[in-house]
C-alpha positions as semicolon CSV with decimal commas, in nm:
position;residue;x (nm);y (nm);z (nm)
1;M;10,422;11,044;7,650
2;N;10,337;10,881;7,260
3;W;9,956;10,999;7,331
4;I;10,116;11,350;7,389
5;I;10,377;11,292;7,082
6;L;10,046;11,220;6,920
7;I;9,794;11,523;7,033
8;I;10,081;11,750;6,861
9;A;10,072;11,547;6,573
10;G;9,702;11,586;6,517
11;L;9,802;11,941;6,592
12;F;10,051;12,026;6,317
13;E;9,785;11,763;6,074
14;V;9,555;12,129;6,207
15;G;9,818;12,346;6,104
16;F;9,892;12,150;5,729
17;T;9,549;12,171;5,658
18;T;9,525;12,569;5,732
19;C;9,844;12,622;5,567
20;L;9,710;12,494;5,278
21;K;9,342;12,694;5,252
22;L;9,620;12,970;5,343
23;S;9,877;12,923;5,051
24;N;9,582;13,045;4,780
25;N;9,696;12,719;4,594
26;F;10,059;12,720;4,669
27;S;10,052;13,050;4,533
28;N;10,199;13,175;4,847
29;I;10,511;13,097;4,950
30;K;10,490;13,183;5,316
31;W;10,192;12,968;5,360
32;S;10,340;12,677;5,177
33;G;10,648;12,677;5,358
34;A;10,467;12,654;5,669
35;F;10,206;12,373;5,533
36;F;10,580;12,178;5,443
37;V;10,726;12,185;5,756
38;C;10,343;12,110;5,928
39;I;10,308;11,776;5,694
40;V;10,644;11,667;5,774
41;L;10,648;11,725;6,143
42;S;10,320;11,563;6,180
43;F;10,391;11,256;6,022
44;L;10,685;11,196;6,150
45;L;10,529;11,233;6,534
46;L;10,271;11,059;6,376
47;N;10,519;10,739;6,351
48;K;10,715;10,827;6,684
49;A;10,421;10,727;6,846
50;A;10,274;10,460;6,624
51;Q;10,585;10,255;6,732
52;T;10,400;10,178;7,087
53;L;10,022;10,308;6,984
54;P;9,768;10,024;6,860
55;M;9,859;10,168;6,467
56;G;9,398;10,194;6,436
57;T;9,409;10,361;6,734
58;A;9,664;10,594;6,638
59;Y;9,544;10,693;6,308
60;A;9,190;10,780;6,442
61;V;9,335;10,997;6,697
62;W;9,493;11,148;6,442
63;T;9,298;11,211;6,179
64;G;9,010;11,329;6,427
65;I;9,213;11,546;6,581
66;G;9,232;11,705;6,244
67;A;8,940;11,664;6,132
68;V;8,771;11,844;6,477
69;G;9,056;12,092;6,470
70;T;8,989;12,175;6,112
71;V;8,641;12,238;6,148
72;I;8,676;12,469;6,441
73;I;8,941;12,688;6,252
74;G;8,729;12,715;5,992
75;I;8,433;12,801;6,168
76;F;8,662;13,087;6,387
77;Y;8,881;13,184;6,101
78;F;8,751;13,121;5,752
79;N;8,346;13,194;5,908
80;E;8,253;12,826;5,814
81;P;7,920;12,726;5,950
82;A;7,849;12,667;6,308
83;T;7,501;12,427;6,204
84;F;7,408;12,241;6,528
85;W;7,474;11,942;6,330
86;R;7,816;12,038;6,246
87;I;7,889;12,103;6,556
88;F;7,712;11,786;6,759
89;F;7,857;11,582;6,470
90;I;8,207;11,698;6,584
91;C;8,069;11,640;6,931
92;T;8,015;11,298;6,850
93;L;8,366;11,311;6,678
94;I;8,558;11,401;7,002
95;G;8,352;11,151;7,183
96;S;8,487;10,880;7,037
97;I;8,877;11,044;6,966
98;A;8,786;11,023;7,381
99;G;8,675;10,675;7,361
100;L;8,946;10,510;7,168
101;K;9,207;10,703;7,434
102;F;9,045;10,532;7,714
103;F;8,991;10,201;7,616
104;A;9,336;10,170;7,406
105;S;9,506;9,900;7,502
106;H;9,815;10,087;7,557
């Protein structure tokens, strides 16, 4: 169950980074509010998951989900480049996240 909580925390990280971009330097109240909701939920869920998962693993997976998700949102929503090397290294990051999950001690 804590792995599911950790994945949801990572998705909220993607949410707060996306809202950060859309908030236009916190000048858009709607996206600024969404940013604060997402960041609070993300950290609360990370804290909950880290109570039983190894902290280093939980943090690395949370950060990895946020990084991968944010790059994907950037490519599809903000028209950021999808170069071969960018996709290659995102795939290696996904492999690293999966490795941490499968080889974690819990």
